[in-house]
PDB file of C-alpha atoms and ligand atoms in Angstrom:
ATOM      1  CA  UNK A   1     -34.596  13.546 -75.874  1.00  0.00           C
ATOM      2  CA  UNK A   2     -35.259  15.577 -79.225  1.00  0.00           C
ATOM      3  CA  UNK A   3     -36.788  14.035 -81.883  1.00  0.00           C
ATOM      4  CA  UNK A   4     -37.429  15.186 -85.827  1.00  0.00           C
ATOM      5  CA  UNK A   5     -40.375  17.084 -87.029  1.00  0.00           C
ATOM      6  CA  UNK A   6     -40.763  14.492 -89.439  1.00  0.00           C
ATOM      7  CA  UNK A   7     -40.516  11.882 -86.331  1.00  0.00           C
ATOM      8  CA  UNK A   8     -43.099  14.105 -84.690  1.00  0.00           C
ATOM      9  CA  UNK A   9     -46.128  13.715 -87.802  1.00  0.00           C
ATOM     10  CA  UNK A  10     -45.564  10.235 -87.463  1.00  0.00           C
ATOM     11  CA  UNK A  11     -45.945  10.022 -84.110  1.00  0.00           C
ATOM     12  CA  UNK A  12     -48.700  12.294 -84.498  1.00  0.00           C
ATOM     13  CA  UNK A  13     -50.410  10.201 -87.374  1.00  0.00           C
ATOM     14  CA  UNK A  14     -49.930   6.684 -85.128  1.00  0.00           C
ATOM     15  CA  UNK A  15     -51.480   7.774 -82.434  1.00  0.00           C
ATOM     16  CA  UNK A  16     -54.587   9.342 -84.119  1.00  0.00           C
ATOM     17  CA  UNK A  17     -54.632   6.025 -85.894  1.00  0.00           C
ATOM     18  CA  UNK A  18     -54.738   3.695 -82.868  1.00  0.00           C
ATOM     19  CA  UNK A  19     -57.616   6.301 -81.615  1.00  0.00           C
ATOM     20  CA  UNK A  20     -56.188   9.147 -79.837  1.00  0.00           C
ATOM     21  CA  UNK A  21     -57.640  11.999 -82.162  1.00  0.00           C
ATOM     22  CA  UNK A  22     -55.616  14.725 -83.409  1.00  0.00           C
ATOM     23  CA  UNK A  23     -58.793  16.952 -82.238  1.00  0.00           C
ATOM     24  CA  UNK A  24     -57.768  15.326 -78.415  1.00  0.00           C
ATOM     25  CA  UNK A  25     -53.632  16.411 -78.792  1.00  0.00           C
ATOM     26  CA  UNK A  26     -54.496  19.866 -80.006  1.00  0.00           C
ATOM     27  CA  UNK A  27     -57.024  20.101 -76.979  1.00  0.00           C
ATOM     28  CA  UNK A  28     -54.223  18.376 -74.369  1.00  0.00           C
ATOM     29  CA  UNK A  29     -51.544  21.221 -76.393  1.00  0.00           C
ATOM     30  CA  UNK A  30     -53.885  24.110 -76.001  1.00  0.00           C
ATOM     31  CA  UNK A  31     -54.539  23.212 -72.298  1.00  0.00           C
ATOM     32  CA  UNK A  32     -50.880  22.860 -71.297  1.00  0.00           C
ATOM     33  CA  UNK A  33     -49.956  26.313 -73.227  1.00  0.00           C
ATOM     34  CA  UNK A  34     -52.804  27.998 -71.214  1.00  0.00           C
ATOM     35  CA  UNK A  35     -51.658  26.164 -67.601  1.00  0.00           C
ATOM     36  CA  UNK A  36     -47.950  27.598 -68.436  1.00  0.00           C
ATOM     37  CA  UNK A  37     -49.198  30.438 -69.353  1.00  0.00           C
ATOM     38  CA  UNK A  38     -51.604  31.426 -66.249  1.00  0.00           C
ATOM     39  CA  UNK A  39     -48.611  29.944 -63.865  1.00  0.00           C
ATOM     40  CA  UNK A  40     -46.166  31.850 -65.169  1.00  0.00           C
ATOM     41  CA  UNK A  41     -48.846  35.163 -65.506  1.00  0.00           C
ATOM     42  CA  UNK A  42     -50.198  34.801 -62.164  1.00  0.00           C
ATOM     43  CA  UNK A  43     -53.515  36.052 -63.074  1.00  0.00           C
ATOM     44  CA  UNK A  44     -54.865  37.562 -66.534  1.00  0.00           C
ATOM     45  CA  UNK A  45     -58.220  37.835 -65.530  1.00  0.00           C
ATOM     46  CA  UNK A  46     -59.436  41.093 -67.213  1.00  0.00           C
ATOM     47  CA  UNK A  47     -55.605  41.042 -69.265  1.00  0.00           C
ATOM     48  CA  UNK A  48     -56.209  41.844 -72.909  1.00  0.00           C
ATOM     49  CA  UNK A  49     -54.881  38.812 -74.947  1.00  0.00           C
ATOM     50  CA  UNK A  50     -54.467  39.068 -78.759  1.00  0.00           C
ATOM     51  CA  UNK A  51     -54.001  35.390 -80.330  1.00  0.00           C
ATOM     52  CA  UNK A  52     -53.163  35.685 -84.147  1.00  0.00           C
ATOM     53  CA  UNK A  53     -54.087  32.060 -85.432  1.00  0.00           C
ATOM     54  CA  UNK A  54     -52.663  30.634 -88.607  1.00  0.00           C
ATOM     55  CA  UNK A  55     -54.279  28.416 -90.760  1.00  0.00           C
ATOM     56  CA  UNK A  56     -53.369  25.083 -89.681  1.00  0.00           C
ATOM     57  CA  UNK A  57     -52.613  23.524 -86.520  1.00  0.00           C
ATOM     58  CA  UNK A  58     -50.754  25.861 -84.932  1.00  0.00           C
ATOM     59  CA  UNK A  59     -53.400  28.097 -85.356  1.00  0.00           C
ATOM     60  CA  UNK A  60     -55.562  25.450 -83.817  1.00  0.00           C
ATOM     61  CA  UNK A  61     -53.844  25.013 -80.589  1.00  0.00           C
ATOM     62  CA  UNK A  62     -54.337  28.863 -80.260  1.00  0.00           C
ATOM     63  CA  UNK A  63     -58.302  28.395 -80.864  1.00  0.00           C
ATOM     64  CA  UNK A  64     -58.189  25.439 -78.237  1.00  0.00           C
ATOM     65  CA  UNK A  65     -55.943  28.643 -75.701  1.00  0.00           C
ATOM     66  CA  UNK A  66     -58.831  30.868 -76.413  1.00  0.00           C
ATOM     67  CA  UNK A  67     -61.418  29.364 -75.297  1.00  0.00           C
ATOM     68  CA  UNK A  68     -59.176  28.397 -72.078  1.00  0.00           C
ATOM     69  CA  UNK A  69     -58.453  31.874 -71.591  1.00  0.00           C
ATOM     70  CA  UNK A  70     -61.705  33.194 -71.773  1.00  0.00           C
ATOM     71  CA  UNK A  71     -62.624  30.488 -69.045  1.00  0.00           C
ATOM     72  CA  UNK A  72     -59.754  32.401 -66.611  1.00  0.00           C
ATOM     73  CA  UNK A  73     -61.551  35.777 -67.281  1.00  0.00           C
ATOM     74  CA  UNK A  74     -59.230  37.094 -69.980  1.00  0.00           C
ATOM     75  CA  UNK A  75     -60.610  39.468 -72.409  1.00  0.00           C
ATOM     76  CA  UNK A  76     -59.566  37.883 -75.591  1.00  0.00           C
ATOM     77  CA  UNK A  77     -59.323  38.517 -78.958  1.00  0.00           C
ATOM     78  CA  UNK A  78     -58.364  36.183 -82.140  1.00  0.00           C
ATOM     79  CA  UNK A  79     -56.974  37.364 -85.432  1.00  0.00           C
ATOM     80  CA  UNK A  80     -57.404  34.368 -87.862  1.00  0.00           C
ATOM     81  CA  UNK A  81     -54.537  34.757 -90.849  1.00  0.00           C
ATOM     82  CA  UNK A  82     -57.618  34.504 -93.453  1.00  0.00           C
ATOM     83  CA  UNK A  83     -61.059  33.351 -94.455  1.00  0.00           C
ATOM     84  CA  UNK A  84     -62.569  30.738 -91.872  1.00  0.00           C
ATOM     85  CA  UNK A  85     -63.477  28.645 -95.089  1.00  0.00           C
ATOM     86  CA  UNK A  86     -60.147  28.263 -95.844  1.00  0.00           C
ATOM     87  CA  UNK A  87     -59.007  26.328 -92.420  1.00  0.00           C
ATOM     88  CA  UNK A  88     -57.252  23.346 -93.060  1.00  0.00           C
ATOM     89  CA  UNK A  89     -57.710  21.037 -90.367  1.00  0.00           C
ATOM     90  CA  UNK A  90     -60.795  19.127 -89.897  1.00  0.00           C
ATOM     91  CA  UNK A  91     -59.618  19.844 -86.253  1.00  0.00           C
ATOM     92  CA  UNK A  92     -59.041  23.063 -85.832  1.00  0.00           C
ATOM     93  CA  UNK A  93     -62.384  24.140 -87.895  1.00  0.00           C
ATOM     94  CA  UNK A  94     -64.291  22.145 -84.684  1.00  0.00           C
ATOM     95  CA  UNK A  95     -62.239  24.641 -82.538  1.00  0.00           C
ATOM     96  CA  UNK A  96     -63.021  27.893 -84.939  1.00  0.00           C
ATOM     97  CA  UNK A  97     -66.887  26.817 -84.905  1.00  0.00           C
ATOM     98  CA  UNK A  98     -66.425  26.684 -80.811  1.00  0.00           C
ATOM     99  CA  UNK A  99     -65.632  30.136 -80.635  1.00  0.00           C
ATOM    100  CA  UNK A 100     -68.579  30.863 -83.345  1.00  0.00           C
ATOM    101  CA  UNK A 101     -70.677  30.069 -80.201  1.00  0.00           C
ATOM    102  CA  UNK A 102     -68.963  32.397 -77.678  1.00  0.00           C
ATOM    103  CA  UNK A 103     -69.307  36.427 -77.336  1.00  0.00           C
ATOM    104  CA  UNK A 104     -66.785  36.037 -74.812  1.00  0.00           C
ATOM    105  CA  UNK A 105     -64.274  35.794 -77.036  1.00  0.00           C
ATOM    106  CA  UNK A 106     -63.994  38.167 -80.064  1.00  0.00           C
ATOM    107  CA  UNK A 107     -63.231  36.738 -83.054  1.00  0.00           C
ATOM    108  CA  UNK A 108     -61.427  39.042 -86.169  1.00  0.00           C
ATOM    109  CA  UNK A 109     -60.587  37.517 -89.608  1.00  0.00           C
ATOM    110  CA  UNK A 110     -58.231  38.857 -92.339  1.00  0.00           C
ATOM    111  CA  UNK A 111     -54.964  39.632 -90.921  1.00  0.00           C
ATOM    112  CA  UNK A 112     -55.250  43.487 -90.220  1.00  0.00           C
ATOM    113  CA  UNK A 113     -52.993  44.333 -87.416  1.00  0.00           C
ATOM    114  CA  UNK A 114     -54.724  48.272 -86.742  1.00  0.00           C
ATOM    115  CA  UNK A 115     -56.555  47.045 -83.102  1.00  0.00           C
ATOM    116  CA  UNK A 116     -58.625  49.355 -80.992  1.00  0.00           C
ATOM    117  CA  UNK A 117     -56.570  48.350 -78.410  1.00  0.00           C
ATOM    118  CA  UNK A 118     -52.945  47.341 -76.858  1.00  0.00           C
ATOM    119  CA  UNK A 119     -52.571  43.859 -75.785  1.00  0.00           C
ATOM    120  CA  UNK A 120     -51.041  43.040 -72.533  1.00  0.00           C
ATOM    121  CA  UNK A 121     -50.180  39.683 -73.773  1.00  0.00           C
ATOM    122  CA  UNK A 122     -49.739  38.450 -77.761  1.00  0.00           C
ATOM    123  CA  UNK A 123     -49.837  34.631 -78.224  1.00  0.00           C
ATOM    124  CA  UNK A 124     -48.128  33.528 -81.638  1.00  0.00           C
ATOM    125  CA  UNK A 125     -50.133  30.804 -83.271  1.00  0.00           C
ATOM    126  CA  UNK A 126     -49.151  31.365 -86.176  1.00  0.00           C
ATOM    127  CA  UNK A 127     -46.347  28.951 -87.608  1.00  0.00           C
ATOM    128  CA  UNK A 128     -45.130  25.603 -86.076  1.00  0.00           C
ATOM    129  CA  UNK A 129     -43.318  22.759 -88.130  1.00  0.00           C
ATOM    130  CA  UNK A 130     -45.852  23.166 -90.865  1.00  0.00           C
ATOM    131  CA  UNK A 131     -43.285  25.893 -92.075  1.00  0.00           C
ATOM    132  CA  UNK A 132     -41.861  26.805 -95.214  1.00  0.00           C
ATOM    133  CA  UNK A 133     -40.262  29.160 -97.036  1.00  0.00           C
ATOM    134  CA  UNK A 134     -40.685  32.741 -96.891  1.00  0.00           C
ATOM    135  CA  UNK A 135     -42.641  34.252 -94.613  1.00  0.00           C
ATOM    136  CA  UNK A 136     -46.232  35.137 -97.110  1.00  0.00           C
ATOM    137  CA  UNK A 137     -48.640  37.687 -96.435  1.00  0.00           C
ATOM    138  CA  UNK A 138     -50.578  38.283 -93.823  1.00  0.00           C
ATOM    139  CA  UNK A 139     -48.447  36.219 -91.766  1.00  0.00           C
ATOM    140  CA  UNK A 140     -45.743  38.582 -92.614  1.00  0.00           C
ATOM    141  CA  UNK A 141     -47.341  41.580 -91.339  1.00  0.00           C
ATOM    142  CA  UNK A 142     -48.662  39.804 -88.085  1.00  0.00           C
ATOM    143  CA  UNK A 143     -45.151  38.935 -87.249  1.00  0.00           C
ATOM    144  CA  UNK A 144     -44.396  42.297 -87.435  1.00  0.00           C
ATOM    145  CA  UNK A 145     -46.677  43.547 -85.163  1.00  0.00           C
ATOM    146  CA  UNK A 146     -46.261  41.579 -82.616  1.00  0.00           C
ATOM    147  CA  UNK A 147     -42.449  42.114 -82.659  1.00  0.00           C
ATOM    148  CA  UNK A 148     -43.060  45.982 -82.518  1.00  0.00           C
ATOM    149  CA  UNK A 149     -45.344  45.631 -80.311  1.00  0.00           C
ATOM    150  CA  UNK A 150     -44.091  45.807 -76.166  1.00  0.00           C
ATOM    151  CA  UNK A 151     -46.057  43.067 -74.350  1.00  0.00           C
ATOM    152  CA  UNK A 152     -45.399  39.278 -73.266  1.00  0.00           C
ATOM    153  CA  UNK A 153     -44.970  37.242 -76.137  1.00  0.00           C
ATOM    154  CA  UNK A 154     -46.202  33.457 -75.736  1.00  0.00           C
ATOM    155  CA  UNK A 155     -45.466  31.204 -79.035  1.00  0.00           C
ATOM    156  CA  UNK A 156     -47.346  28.358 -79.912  1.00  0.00           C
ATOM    157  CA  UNK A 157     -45.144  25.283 -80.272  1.00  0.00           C
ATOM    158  CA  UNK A 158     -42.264  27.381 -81.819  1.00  0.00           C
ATOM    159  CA  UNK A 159     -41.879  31.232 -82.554  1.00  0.00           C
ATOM    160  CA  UNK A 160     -43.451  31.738 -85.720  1.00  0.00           C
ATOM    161  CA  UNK A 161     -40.375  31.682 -88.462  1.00  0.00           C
ATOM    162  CA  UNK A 162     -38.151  29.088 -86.802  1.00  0.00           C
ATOM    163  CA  UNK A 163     -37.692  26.209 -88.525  1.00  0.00           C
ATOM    164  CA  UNK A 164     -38.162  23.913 -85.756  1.00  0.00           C
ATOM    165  CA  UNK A 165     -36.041  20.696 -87.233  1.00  0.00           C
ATOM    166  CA  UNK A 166     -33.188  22.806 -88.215  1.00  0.00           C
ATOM    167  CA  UNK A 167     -32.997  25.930 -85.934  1.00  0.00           C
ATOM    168  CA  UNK A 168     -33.162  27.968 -88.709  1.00  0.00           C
ATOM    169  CA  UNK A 169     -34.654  31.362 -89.073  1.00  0.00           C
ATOM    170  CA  UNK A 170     -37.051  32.520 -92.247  1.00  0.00           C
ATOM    171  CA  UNK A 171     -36.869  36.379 -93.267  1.00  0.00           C
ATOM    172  CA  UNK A 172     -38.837  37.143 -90.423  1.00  0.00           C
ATOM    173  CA  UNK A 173     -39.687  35.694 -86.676  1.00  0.00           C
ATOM    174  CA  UNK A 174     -40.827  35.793 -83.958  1.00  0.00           C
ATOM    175  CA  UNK A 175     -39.061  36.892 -80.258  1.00  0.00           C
ATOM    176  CA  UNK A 176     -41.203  35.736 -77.919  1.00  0.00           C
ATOM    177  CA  UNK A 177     -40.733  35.555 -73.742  1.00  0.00           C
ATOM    178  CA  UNK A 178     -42.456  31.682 -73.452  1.00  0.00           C
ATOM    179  CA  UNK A 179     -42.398  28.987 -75.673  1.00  0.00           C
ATOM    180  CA  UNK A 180     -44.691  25.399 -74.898  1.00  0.00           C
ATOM    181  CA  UNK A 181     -43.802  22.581 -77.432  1.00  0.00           C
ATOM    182  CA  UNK A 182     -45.383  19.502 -77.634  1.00  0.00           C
ATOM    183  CA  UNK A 183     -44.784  15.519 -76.569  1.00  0.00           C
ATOM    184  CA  UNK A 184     -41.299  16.666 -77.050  1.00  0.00           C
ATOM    185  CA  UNK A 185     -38.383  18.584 -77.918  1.00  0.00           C
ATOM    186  CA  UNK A 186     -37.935  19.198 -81.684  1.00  0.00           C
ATOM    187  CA  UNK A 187     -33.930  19.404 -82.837  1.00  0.00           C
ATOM    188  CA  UNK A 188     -34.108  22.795 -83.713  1.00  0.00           C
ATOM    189  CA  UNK A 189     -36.264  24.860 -81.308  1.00  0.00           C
ATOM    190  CA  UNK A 190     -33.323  24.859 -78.369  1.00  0.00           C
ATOM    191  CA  UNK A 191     -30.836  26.434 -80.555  1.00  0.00           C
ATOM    192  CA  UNK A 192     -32.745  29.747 -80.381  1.00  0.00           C
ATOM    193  CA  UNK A 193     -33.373  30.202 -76.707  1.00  0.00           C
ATOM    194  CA  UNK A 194     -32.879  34.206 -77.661  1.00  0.00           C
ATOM    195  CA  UNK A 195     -36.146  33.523 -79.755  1.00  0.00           C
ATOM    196  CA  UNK A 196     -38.023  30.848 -77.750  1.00  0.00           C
ATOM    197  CA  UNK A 197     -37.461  32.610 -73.886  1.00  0.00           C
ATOM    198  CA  UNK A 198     -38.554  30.096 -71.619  1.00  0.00           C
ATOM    199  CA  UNK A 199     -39.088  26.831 -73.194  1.00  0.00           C
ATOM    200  CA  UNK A 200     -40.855  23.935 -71.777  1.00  0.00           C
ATOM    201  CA  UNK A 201     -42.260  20.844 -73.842  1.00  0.00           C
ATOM    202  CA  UNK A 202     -45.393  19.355 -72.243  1.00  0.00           C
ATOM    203  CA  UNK A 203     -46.684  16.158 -72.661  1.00  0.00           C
ATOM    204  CA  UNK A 204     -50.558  15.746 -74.861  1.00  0.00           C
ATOM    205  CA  UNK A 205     -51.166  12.466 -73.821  1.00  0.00           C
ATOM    206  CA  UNK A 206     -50.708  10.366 -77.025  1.00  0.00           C
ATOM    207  CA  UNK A 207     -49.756   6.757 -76.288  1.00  0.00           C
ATOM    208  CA  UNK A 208     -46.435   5.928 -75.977  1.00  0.00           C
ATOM    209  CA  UNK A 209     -46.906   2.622 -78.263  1.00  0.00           C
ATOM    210  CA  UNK A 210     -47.602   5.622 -81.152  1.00  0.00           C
ATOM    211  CA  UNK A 211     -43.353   5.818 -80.982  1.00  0.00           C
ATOM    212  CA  UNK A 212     -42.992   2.194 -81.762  1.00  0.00           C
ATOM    213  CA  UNK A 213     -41.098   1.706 -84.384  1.00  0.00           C
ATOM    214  CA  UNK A 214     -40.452   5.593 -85.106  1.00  0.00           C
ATOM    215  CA  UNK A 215     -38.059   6.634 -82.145  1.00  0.00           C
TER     216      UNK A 215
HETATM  217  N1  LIG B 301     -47.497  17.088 -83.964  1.00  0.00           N
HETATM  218  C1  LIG B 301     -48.356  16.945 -82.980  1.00  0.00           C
HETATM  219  O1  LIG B 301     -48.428  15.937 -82.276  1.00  0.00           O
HETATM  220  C2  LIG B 301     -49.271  18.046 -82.701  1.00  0.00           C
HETATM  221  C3  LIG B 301     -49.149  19.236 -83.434  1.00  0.00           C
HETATM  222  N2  LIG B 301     -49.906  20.295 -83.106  1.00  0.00           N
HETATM  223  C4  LIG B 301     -49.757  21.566 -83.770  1.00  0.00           C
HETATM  224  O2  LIG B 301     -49.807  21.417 -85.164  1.00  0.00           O
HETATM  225  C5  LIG B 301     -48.775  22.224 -85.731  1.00  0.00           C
HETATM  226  C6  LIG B 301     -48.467  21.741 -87.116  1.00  0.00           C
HETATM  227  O3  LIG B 301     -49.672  22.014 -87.842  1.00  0.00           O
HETATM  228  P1  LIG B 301     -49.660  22.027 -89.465  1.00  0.00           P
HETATM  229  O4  LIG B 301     -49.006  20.799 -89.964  1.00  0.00           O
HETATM  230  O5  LIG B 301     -51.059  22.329 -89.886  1.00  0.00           O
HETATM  231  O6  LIG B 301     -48.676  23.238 -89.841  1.00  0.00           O
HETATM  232  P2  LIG B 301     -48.660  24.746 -89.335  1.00  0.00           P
HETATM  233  O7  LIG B 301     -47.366  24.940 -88.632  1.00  0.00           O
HETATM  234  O8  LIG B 301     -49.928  25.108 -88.641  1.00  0.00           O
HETATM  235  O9  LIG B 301     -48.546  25.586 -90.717  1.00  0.00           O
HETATM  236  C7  LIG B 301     -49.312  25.233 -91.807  1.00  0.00           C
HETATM  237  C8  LIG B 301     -50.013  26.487 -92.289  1.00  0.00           C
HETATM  238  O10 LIG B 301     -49.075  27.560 -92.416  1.00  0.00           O
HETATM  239  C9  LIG B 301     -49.022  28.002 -93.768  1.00  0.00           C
HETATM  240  N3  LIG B 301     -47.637  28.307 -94.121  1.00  0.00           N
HETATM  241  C10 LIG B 301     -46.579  27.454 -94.145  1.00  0.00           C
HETATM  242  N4  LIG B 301     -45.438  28.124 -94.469  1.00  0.00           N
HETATM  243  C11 LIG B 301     -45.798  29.434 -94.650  1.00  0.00           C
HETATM  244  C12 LIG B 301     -45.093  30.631 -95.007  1.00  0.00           C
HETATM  245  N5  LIG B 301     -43.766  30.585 -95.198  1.00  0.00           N
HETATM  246  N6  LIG B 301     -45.785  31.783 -95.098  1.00  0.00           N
HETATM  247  C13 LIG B 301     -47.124  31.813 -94.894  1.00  0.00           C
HETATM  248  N7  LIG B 301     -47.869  30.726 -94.554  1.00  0.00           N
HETATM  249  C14 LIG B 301     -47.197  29.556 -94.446  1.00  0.00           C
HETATM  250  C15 LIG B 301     -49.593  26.872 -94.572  1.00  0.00           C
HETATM  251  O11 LIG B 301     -50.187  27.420 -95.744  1.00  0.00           O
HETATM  252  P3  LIG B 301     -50.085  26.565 -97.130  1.00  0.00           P
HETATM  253  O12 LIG B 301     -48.603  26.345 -97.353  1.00  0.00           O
HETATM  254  O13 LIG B 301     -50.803  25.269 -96.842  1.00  0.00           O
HETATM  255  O14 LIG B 301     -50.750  27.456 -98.127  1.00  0.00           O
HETATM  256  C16 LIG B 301     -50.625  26.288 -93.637  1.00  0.00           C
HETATM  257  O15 LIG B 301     -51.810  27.045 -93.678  1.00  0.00           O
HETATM  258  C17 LIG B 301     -47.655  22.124 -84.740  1.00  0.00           C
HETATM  259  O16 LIG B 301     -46.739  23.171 -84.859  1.00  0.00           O
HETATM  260  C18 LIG B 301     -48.421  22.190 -83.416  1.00  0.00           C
HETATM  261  O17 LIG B 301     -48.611  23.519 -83.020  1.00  0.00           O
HETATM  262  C19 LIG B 301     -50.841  20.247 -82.019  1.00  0.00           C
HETATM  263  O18 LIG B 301     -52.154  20.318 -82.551  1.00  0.00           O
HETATM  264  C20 LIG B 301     -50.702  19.106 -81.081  1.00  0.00           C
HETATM  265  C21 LIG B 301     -50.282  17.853 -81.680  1.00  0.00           C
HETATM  266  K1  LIG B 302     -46.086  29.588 -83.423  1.00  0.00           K
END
């Protein structure tokens, strides 16, 4: 079954309200990303992965992959989209001030795209169904890179520049080779299998009473 975007903050909201923390889903999201991920990678233990991290929750999922990755061996690097001051979430600061605490994982800020190195794998947590309009800097220029860039592409959610409720595209987007969406399938994101690759939608364990009334 697909369900709205709008469907899907509600869902989201009810279950954070009857306990079930939006800091718990992004951890459950991040998790299931990283287990596709791995399974489908085989092994990226020493495997140089670049995660460019937006702002918001997307971006926070990506935070929550890091610091699974790094626990599989993976030399990783984020690129946050900005200042760390100016994360939105409440829950995906927690995740930012995790990483704070880890040399195992470097952490980059700003939105440069000139790296000392060439990923083997780019994970796109940039965008999800927080989207709109066009595509502002440095988001712009991330998506770039990572589309000229030859390596697997993993996408957060949704490639970064698909509208996810209407299968839309902004100026610019993302191609990636995986996609992992969450609790479930949003209208738009199977229309653009040529974007998404594989797609699978994972469950994040919020309660299925949080749907009462919504779906
Ligand atoms: N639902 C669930 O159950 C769960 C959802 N989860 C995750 O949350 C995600 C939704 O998070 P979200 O609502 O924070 O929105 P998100 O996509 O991160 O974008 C907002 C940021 O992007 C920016 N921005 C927007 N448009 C832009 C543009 N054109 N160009 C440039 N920037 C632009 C915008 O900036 P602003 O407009 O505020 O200045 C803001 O900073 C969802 O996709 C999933 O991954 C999981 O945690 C698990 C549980
Ligand atoms: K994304």
């Amino acid at each position: 079954m697909e369900i709205t975007v709008d469907q899907m903050y509600n869902i989201e909201n009810k279950g954070h309200d009857m306990g079930f923390l939006k800091k718990f889903m992004m951890e459950n999201a991040g998790a299931a990303a990283v287990k596709r991920l791995v399974e489908k990678l085989g092994n990226v233990d020493s495997k140089n992965i670049l995660i460019f991290v937006g702002m918001g929750n997307n971006g926070g999922d990506g935070l929550v992959m890091a610091r699974h990755l790094a626990g599989y061996g993976a030399k990783v690097t984020v690129m946050l989209l900005g200042n760390p001051e100016n994360i939105k979430t409440e829950e995906s600061n927690w995740n930012w001030s995790i990483l704070e605490k880890m040399p195992s994982v470097k952490l980059m800020t700003g939105g440069s795209t000139d790296f000392d190195f060439k990923p083997d794998v780019i994970i796109d947590g940039i965008l999800g169904t927080g989207i709109s309009g066009e595509i502002r800097e440095p988001y712009a220029s991330a998506i770039n890179y990572i589309n000229k860039t030859d390596c697997y592409k993993f996408a957060v959610d949704v490639p970064s520049g698909l509208d996810p409720q209407t299968g839309e595209t902004a100026n610019i987007f993302t191609k990636c080779d995986m996609t992992v969406t969450f609790h479930k399938m949003k209208q738009g994101i199977p229309k653009r299998k040529d974007l998404t690759g594989e797609l699978f939608a994972e469950k994040i364990g919020i309660p299925p009473e949080a749907e009462e009334g919504i779906l």
